[in-house]
Coordinates of C-alpha atoms and ligand atoms in Angstrom, one line a residue:
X28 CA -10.2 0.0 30.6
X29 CA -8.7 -0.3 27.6
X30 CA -5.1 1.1 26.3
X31 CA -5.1 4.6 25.1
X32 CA -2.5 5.1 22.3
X33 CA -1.2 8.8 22.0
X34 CA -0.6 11.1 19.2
X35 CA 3.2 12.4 17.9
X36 CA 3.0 16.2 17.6
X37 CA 6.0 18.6 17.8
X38 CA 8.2 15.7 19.7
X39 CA 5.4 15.3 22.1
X40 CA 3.0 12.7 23.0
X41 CA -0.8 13.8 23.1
X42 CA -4.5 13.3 23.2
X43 CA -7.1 15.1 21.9
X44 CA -10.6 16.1 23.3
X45 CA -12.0 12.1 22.6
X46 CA -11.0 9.1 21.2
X47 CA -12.3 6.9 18.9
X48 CA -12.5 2.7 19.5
X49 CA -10.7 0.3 17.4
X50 CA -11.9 -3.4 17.3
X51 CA -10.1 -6.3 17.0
X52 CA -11.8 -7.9 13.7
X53 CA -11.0 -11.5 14.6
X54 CA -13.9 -11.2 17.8
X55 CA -15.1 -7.4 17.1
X56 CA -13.9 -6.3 20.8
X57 CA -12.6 -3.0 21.4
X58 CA -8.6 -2.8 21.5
X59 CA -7.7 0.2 22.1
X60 CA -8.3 4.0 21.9
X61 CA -6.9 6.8 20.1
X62 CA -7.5 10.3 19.8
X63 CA -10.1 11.7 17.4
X64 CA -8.3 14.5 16.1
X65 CA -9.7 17.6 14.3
X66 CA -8.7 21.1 12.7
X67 CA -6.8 22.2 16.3
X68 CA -4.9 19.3 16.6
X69 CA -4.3 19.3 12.8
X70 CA -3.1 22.7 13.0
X71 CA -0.8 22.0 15.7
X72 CA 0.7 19.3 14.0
X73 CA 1.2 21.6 10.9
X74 CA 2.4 24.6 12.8
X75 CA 5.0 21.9 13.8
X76 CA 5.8 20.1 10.6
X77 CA 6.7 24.1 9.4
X78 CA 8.5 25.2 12.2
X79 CA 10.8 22.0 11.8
X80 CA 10.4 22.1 8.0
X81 CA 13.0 25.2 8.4
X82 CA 15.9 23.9 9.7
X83 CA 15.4 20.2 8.3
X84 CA 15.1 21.0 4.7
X85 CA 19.1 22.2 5.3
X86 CA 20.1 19.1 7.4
X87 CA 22.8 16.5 5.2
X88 CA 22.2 13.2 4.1
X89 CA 24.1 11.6 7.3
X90 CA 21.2 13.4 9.4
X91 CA 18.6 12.4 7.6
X92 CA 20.4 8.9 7.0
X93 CA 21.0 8.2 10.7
X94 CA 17.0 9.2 11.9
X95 CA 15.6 7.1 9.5
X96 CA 17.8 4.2 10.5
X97 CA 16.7 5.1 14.1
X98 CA 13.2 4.2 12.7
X99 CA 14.2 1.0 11.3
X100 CA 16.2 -0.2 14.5
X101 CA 13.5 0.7 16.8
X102 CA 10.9 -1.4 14.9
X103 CA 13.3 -4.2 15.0
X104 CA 14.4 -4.1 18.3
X105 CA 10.3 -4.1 19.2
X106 CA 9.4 -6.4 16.3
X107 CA 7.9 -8.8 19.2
X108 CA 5.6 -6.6 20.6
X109 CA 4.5 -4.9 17.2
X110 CA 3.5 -7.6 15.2
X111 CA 1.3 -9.2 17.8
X112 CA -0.6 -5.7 18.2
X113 CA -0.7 -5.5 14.2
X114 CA -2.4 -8.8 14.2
X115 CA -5.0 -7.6 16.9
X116 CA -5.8 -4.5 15.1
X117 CA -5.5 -5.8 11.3
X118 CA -6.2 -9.6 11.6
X119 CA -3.8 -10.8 9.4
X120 CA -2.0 -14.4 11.2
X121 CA 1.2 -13.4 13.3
X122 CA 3.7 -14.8 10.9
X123 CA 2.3 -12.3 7.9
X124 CA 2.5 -9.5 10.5
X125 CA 6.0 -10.3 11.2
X126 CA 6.8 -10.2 7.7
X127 CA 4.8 -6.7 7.8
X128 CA 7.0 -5.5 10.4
X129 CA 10.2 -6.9 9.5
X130 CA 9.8 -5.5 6.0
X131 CA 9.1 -2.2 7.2
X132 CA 12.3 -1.9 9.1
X133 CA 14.1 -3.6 5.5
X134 CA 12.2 -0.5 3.7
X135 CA 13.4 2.3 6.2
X136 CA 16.7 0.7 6.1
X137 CA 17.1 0.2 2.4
X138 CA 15.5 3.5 2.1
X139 CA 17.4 5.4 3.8
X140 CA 20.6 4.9 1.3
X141 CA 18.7 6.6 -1.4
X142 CA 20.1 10.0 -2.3
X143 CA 19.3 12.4 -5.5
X144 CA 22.8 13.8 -6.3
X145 CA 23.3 17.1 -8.1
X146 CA 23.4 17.2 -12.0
X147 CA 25.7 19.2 -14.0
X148 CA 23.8 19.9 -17.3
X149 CA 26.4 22.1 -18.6
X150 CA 29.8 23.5 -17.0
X151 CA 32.0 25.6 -19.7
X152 CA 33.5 28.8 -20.6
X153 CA 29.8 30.1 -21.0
X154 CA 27.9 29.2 -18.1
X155 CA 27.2 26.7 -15.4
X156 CA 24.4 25.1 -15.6
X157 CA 23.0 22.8 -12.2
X158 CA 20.0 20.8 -11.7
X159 CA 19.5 19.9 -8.0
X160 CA 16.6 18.9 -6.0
X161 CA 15.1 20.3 -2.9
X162 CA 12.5 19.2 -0.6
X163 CA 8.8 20.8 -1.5
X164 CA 8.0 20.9 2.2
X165 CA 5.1 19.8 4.4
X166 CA 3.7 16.4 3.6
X167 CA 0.5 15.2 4.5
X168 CA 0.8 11.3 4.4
X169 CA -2.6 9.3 4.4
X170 CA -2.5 5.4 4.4
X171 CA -5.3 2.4 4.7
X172 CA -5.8 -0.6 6.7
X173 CA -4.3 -3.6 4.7
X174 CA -1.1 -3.2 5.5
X175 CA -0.8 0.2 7.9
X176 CA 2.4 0.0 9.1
X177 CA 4.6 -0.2 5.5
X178 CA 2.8 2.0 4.3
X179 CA 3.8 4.6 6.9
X180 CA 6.9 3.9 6.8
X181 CA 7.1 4.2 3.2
X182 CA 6.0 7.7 3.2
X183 CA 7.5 8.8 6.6
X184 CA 11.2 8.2 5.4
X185 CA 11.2 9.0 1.5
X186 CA 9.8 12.5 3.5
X187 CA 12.6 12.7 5.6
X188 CA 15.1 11.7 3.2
X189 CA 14.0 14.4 1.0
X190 CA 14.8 17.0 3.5
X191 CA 10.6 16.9 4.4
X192 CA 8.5 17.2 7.5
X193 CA 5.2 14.9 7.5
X194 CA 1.8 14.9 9.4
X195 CA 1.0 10.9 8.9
X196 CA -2.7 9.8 9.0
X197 CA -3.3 6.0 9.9
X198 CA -6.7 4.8 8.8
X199 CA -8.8 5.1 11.7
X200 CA -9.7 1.1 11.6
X201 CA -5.5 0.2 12.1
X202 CA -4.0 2.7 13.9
X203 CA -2.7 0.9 17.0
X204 CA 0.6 -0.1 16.0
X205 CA 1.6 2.7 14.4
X206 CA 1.3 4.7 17.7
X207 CA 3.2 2.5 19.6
X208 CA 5.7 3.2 16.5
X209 CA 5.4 6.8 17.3
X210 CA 6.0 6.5 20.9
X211 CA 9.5 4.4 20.5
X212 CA 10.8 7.3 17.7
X213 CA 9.3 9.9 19.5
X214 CA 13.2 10.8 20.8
X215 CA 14.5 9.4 17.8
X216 CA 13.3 12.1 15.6
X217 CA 13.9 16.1 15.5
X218 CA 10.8 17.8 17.0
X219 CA 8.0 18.4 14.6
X220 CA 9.5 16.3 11.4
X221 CA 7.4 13.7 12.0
X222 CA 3.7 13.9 13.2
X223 CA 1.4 11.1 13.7
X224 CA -2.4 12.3 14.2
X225 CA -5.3 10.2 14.3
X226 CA -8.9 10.6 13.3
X227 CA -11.9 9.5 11.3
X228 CA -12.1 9.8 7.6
X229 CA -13.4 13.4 8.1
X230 CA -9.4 14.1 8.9
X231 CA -8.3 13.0 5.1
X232 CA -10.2 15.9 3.5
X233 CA -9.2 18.7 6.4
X234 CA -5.4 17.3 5.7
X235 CA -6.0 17.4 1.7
X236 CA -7.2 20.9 2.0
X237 CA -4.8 22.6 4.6
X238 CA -3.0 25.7 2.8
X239 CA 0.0 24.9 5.0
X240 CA 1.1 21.6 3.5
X241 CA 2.5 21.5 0.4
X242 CA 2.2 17.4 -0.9
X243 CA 0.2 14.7 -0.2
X244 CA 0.9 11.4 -0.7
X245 CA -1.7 8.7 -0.8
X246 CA -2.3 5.0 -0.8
X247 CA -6.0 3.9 -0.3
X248 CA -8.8 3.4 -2.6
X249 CA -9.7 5.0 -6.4
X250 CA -12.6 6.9 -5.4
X251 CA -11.0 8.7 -1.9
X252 CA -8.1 9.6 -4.7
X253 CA -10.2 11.3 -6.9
X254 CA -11.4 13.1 -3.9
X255 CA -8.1 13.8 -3.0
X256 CA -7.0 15.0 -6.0
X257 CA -10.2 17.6 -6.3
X258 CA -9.2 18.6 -3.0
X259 CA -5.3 19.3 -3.3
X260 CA -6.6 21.7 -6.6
X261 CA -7.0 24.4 -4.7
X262 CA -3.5 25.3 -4.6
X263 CA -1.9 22.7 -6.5
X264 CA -0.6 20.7 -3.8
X265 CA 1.8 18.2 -5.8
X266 CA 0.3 14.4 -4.9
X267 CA 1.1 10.9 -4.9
X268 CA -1.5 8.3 -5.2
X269 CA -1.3 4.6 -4.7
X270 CA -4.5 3.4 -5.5
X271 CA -6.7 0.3 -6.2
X272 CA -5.9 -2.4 -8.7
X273 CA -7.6 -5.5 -10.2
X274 CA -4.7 -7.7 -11.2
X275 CA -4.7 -10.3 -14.0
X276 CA -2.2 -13.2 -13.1
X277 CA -2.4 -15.2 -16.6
X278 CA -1.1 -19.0 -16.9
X279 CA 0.5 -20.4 -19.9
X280 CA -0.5 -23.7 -21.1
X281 CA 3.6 -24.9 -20.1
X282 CA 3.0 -23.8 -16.5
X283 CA 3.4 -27.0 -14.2
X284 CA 0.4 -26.9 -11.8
X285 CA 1.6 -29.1 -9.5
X286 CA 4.7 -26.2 -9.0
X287 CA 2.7 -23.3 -9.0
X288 CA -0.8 -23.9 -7.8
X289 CA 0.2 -23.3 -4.0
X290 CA 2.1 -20.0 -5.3
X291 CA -1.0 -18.9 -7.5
X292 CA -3.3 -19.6 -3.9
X293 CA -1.5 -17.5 -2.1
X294 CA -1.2 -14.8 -5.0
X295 CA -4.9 -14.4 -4.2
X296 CA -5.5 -15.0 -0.4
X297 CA -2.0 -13.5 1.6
X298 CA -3.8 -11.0 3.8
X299 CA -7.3 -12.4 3.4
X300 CA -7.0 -11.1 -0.5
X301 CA -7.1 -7.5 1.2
X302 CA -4.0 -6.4 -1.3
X303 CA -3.9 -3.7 -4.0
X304 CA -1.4 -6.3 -5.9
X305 CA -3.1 -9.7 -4.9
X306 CA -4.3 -11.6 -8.2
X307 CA -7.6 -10.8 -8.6
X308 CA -8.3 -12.3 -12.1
X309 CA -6.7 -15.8 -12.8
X310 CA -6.9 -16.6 -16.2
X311 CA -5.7 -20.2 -16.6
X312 CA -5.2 -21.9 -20.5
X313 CA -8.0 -24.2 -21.2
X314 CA -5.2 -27.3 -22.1
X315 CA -4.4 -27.0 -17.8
X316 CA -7.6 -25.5 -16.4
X317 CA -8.9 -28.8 -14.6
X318 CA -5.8 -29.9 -13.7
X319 CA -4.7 -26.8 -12.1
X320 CA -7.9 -25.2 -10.9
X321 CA -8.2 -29.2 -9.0
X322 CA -4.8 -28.9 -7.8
X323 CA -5.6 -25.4 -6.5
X324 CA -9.2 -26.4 -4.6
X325 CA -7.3 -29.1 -3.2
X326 CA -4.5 -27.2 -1.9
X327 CA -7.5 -24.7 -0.1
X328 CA -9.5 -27.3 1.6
X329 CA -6.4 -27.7 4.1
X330 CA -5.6 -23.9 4.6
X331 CA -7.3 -22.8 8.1
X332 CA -9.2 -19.7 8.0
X333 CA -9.4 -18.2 11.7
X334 CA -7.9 -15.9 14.5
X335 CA -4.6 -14.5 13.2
X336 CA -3.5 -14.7 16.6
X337 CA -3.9 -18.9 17.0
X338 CA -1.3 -20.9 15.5
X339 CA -1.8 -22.7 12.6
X340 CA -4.5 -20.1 10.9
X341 CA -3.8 -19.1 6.8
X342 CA -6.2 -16.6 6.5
X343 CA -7.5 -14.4 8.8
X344 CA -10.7 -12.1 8.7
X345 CA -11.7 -9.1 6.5
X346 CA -10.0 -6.5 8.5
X347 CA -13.5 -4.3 9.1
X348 CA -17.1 -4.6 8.7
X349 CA -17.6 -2.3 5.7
X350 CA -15.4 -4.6 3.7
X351 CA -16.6 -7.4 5.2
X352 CA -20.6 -6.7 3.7
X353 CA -18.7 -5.7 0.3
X354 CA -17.3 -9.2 0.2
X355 CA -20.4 -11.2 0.8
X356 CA -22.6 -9.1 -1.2
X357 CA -20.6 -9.8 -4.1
X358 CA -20.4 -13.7 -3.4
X359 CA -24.1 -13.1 -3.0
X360 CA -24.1 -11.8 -6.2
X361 CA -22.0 -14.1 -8.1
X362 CA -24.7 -16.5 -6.0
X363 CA -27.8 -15.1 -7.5
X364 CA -26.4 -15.4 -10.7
X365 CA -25.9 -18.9 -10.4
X366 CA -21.4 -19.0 -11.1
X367 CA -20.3 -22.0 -10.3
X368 CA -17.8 -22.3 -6.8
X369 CA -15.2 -24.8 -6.9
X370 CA -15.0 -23.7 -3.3
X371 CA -17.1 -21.1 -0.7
X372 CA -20.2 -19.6 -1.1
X373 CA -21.6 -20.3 1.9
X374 CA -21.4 -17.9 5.2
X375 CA -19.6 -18.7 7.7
X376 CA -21.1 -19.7 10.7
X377 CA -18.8 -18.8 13.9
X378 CA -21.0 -15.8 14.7
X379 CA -18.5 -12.8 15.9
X380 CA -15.7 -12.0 13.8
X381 CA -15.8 -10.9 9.9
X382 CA -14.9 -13.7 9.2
X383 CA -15.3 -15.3 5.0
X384 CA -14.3 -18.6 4.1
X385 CA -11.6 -19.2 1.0
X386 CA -13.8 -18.9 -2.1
X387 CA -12.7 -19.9 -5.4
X388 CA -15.3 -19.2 -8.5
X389 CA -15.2 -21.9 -11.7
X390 CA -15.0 -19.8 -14.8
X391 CA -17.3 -17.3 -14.3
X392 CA -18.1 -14.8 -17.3
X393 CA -16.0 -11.6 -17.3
X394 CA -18.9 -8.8 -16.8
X395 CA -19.6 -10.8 -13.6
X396 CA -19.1 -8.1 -10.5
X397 CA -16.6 -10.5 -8.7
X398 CA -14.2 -10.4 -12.3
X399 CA -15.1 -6.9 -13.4
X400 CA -14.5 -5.1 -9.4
X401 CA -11.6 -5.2 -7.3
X402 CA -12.9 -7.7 -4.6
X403 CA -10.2 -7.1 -1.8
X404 CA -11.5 -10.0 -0.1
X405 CA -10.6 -13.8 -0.5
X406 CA -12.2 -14.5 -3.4
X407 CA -10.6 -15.9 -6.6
X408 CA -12.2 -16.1 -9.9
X409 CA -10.2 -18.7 -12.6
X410 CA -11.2 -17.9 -16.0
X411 CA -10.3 -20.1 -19.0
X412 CA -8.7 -19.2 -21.8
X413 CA -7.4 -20.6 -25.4
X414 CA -5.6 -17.5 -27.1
X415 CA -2.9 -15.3 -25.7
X416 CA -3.8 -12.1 -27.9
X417 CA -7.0 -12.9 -26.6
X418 CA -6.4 -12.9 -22.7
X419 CA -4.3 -9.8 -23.1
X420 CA -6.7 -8.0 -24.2
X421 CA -9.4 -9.2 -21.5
X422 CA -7.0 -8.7 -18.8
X423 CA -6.1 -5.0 -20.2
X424 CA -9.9 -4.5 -20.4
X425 CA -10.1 -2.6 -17.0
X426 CA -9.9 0.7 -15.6
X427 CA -7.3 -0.4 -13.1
X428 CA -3.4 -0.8 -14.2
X429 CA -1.8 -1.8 -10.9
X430 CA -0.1 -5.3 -11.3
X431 CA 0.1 -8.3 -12.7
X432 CA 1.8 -11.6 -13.6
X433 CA 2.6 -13.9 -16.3
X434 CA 3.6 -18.2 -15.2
X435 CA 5.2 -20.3 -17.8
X436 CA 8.1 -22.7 -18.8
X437 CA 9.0 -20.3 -21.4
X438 CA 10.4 -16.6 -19.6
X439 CA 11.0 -15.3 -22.8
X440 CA 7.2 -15.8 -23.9
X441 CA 6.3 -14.1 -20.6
X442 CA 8.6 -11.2 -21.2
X443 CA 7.0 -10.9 -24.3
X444 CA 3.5 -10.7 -22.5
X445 CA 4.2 -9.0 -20.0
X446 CA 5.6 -5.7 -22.3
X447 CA 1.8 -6.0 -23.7
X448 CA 0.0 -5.3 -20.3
X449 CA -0.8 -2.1 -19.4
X450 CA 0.4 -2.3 -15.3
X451 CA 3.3 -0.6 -13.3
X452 CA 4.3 -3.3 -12.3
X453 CA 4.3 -7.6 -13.8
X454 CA 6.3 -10.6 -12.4
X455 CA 6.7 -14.1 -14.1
X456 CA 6.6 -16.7 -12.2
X457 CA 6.5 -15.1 -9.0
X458 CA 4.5 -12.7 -7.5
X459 CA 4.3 -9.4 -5.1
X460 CA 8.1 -9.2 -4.8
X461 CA 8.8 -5.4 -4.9
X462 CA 12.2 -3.8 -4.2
X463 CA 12.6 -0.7 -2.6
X464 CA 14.9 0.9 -5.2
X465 CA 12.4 0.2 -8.1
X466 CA 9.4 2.3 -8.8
X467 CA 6.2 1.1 -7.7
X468 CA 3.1 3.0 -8.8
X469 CA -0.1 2.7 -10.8
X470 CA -1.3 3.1 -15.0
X471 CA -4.7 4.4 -15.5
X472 CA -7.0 4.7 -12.3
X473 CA -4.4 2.9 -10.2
X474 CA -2.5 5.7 -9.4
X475 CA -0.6 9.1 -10.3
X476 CA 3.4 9.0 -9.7
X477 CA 5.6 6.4 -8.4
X478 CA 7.0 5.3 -4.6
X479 CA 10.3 3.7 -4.1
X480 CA 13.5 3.7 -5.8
X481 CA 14.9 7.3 -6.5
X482 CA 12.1 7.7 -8.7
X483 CA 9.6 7.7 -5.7
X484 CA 11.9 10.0 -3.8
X485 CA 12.0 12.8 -6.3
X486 CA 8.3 13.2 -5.9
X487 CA 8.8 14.4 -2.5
X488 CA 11.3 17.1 -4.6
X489 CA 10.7 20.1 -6.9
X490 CA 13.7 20.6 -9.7
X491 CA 15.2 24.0 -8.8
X492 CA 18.1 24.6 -12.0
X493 CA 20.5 27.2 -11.3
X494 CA 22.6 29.2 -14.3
X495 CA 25.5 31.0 -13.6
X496 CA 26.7 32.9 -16.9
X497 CA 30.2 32.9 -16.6
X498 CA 31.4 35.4 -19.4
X499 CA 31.2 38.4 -17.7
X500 CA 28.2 41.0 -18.9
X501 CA 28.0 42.9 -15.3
X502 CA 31.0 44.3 -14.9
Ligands
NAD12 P1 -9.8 4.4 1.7 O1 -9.6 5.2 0.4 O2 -11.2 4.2 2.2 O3 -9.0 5.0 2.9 C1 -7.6 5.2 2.9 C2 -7.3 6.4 3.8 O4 -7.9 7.6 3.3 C3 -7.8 6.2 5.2 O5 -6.8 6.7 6.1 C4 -9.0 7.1 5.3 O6 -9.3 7.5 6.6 C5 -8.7 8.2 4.4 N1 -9.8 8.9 3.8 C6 -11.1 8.5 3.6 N2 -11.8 9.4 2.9 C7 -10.9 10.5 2.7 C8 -11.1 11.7 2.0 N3 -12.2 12.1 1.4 N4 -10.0 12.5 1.8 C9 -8.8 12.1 2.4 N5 -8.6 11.0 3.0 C10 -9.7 10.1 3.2 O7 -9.1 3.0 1.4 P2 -9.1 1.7 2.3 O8 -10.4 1.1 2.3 O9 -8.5 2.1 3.7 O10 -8.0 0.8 1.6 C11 -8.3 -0.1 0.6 C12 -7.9 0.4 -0.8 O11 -6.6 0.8 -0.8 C13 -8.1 -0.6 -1.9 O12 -8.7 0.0 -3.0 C14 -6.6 -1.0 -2.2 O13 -6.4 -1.5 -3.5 C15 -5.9 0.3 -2.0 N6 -4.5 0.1 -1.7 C16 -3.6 0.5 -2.7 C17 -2.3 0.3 -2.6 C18 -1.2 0.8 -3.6 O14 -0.1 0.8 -3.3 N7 -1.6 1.0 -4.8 C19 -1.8 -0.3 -1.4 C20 -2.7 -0.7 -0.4 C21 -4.1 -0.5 -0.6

């Protein structure tokens, strides 16, 4: 039999009615089990998340500080154990999952010294005059599969630091390690401010819609947003959403390739490509696009794509099998349409497993699906180009405004770029490096507000301003 994970409600650990099967993607054998939650054990955990809402949207920022730093040192002190389950559930190769985990604990830690201090707008003979912030409430957190455990962590703390309770919702394809999470804080925490409930997708829309919680915060795909945000209308939940993105990395003609094609390989296939900031559009200045597209396909051939869990592998597989037929139908595509492939194309042939080998497209044209759609998947389409006014304007020429990056000799020239893209976020001559005090959050369809940094806390916050006239007109 397999192991049956258990749910966080109210302090406790539960099931519900039945449970649902999660496969391991590297061999597509069933994992684990966890319960398949519906509106009962929803309510419960939202009857929970209020009770505790009372007394914790009160508690001081030592509280609040020392839980969260619970979090963090139980994820640590477990690291071991976690990121060998994360790779079994997720497929990503042990030392990426480390770095999952270990940067998880880094983000509750570092998040947990973030604090939104009182502002004094005006204090004279007249009046006083405060701005101060105050938790908004219940939080429903939903998260996806690519990386499931950061991105509960990143909403379960900024919820607690902010004096909120949250009912967290893992994606029902990765929600094994987060479990065992809840089962190592389960004494860690007060009762009720934090609740971990599994599901199907079915359990997104019930959270989105429940009258008693007051935010939701998001990360997952464009189109489930705008469902999200349709569904949080009803009474104006406030929302955060993290969504999709289709990043242009673009290199400068004074880029070495020797230095920066193994960086600009792994821009595109950490995590099998299955990352809302991977480079998904390389566009590559004609005077260095055989040199460095070469250097690239060379560096490839010797990256091992394979079990996560066996030593030595680069890229793992597409964590489900939804994603999985996404990827190959658009290879298939790009296939049909006769693009040239400096690398892939073909199937791979080791029969169980979703698995896709490292595919690398030779300048194909910019309406093609694989440029045009966020692939998630490890594809990687390099695109030539002669004239910078010209590649900022194909790489702005999308609905998404996530991320991007800019490589060149010259930092100035790709400071100067960068200003011109339309992104949240765009690094030079580096790439996915985010900080937990800086905002991270989407333009256009990539998102709606910001996580991290102070700036991502407040969102868990309404402004509440105070006046006290001081010149007295009562008595
Ligand atoms: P998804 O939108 O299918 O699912 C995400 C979560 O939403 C899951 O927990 C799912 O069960 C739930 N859900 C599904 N339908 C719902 C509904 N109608 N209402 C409420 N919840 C619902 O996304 P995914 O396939 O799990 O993740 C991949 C996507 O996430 C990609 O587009 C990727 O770019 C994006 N992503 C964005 C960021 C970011 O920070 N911007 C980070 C990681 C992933």
């Amino acid at each position: 039999m397999v192991t049956q994970y258990k749910n966080l409600i109210n302090g406790e650990m539960r099931h519900a009615d039945g449970w649902l099967d999660v496969v391991n993607p590297a061999n597509e054998e069933v994992i684990g089990q966890v319960p398949a939650c519906g509106s009962e054990e929803l309510d419960s955990a939202v009857l929970a998340a209020r009770e505790a809402f009372k007394s914790w949207k009160t508690s001081s920022f030592e509280e609040r500080q020392a839980v969260c730093q619970a979090i963090a040192a139980a994820i640590k002190e477990n690291a071991d154990e976690l990121f060998r389950l994360l790779t079994s559930e997720q497929g990503k190769p042990h030392a990426q999952a480390q770095q999952e985990i270990y940067g998880a604990a880094g983000m509750a830690s570092a998040q947990s010294t973030l604090k939104l201090e009182e502002e004094i707008i005006q204090d004279d003979d007249t009046r006083l005059h405060r701005h101060r912030r105050v938790p908004v409430g219940v939080v429903g957190g939903i998260v996806p599969w690519n990386f499931p455990v950061m991105m509960a962590i990143q909403k379960i703390v900024p919820a607690l630091m902010s004096g909120c309770t949250i009912i967290l919702k893992p994606s029902p394809f990765t929600p094994l390690t987060t479990l065992r999470i809840a089962e190592l804080i389960a004494d860690k925490v007060p009762a009720g401010t934090v609740n971990i409930i599994t599901g199907e997708d079915a359990l997104g829309p019930m959270i989105t819609e429940h009258p008693g919680i007051d935010k939701i915060t998001f990360t997952g795909s464009t189109a489930t947003g705008k469902k999200i945000m349709e569904g949080a209308s009803a009474d104006l939940k406030r929302i955060t959403l993290e969504l999709g993105g289709n990043d242009a990395s673009i290199v400068l003609p004074d880029a070495d390739p020797k230095k920066v094609a193994e960086q600009l390989f792994w821009s595109s296939f950490a995590n099998a490509g299955q990352i809302c900031v991977a480079a998904k559009r390389v566009y590559i200045h004609e005077d260095i696009y055989d040199e460095l597209s070469a250097a690239i396909a060379e560096y490839a051939k010797n990256v091992v794509v394979g079990d996560g869990a066996e030593q030595g592998t680069g890229v793992g597989p597409i964590q489900n099998k939804k994603q999985y037929e996404r990827v190959l139908e658009l290879i298939e595509d790009a296939k049909d349409n006769g693009y040239k492939f400096l690398l892939g194309g073909d199937k791979d042939p080791s029969g169980s497993g979703y698995y896709v080998p490292i595919t690398i497209l030779d300048n194909p044209p910019e309406d093609a699906r694989i440029v045009a759609e966020e692939q998630f998947g490890p594809v990687m389409p390099l695109m030539k180009f002669s004239d910078t006014d010209e590649v900022i304007k194909r790489a702005n020429a999308s609905d998404y405004g996530l991320a991007g990056a800019v490589w060149t000799g010259d930092t100035n020239k790709g400071v100067e770029i960068a200003e011109q893209l339309e992104t949240g976020t765009v690094w030079i001559n580096e790439y996915m490096h985010l900080s937990p005090f800086a905002p991270f959050g989407g333009h256009k369809q990539s998102g709606f507000g910001a996580e991290y940094g102070k700036e991502g806390l407040k969102e868990f916050t309404y402004p509440q301003v105070i006046t006290v006239k001081k010149d007295n007109v009562v008595a």
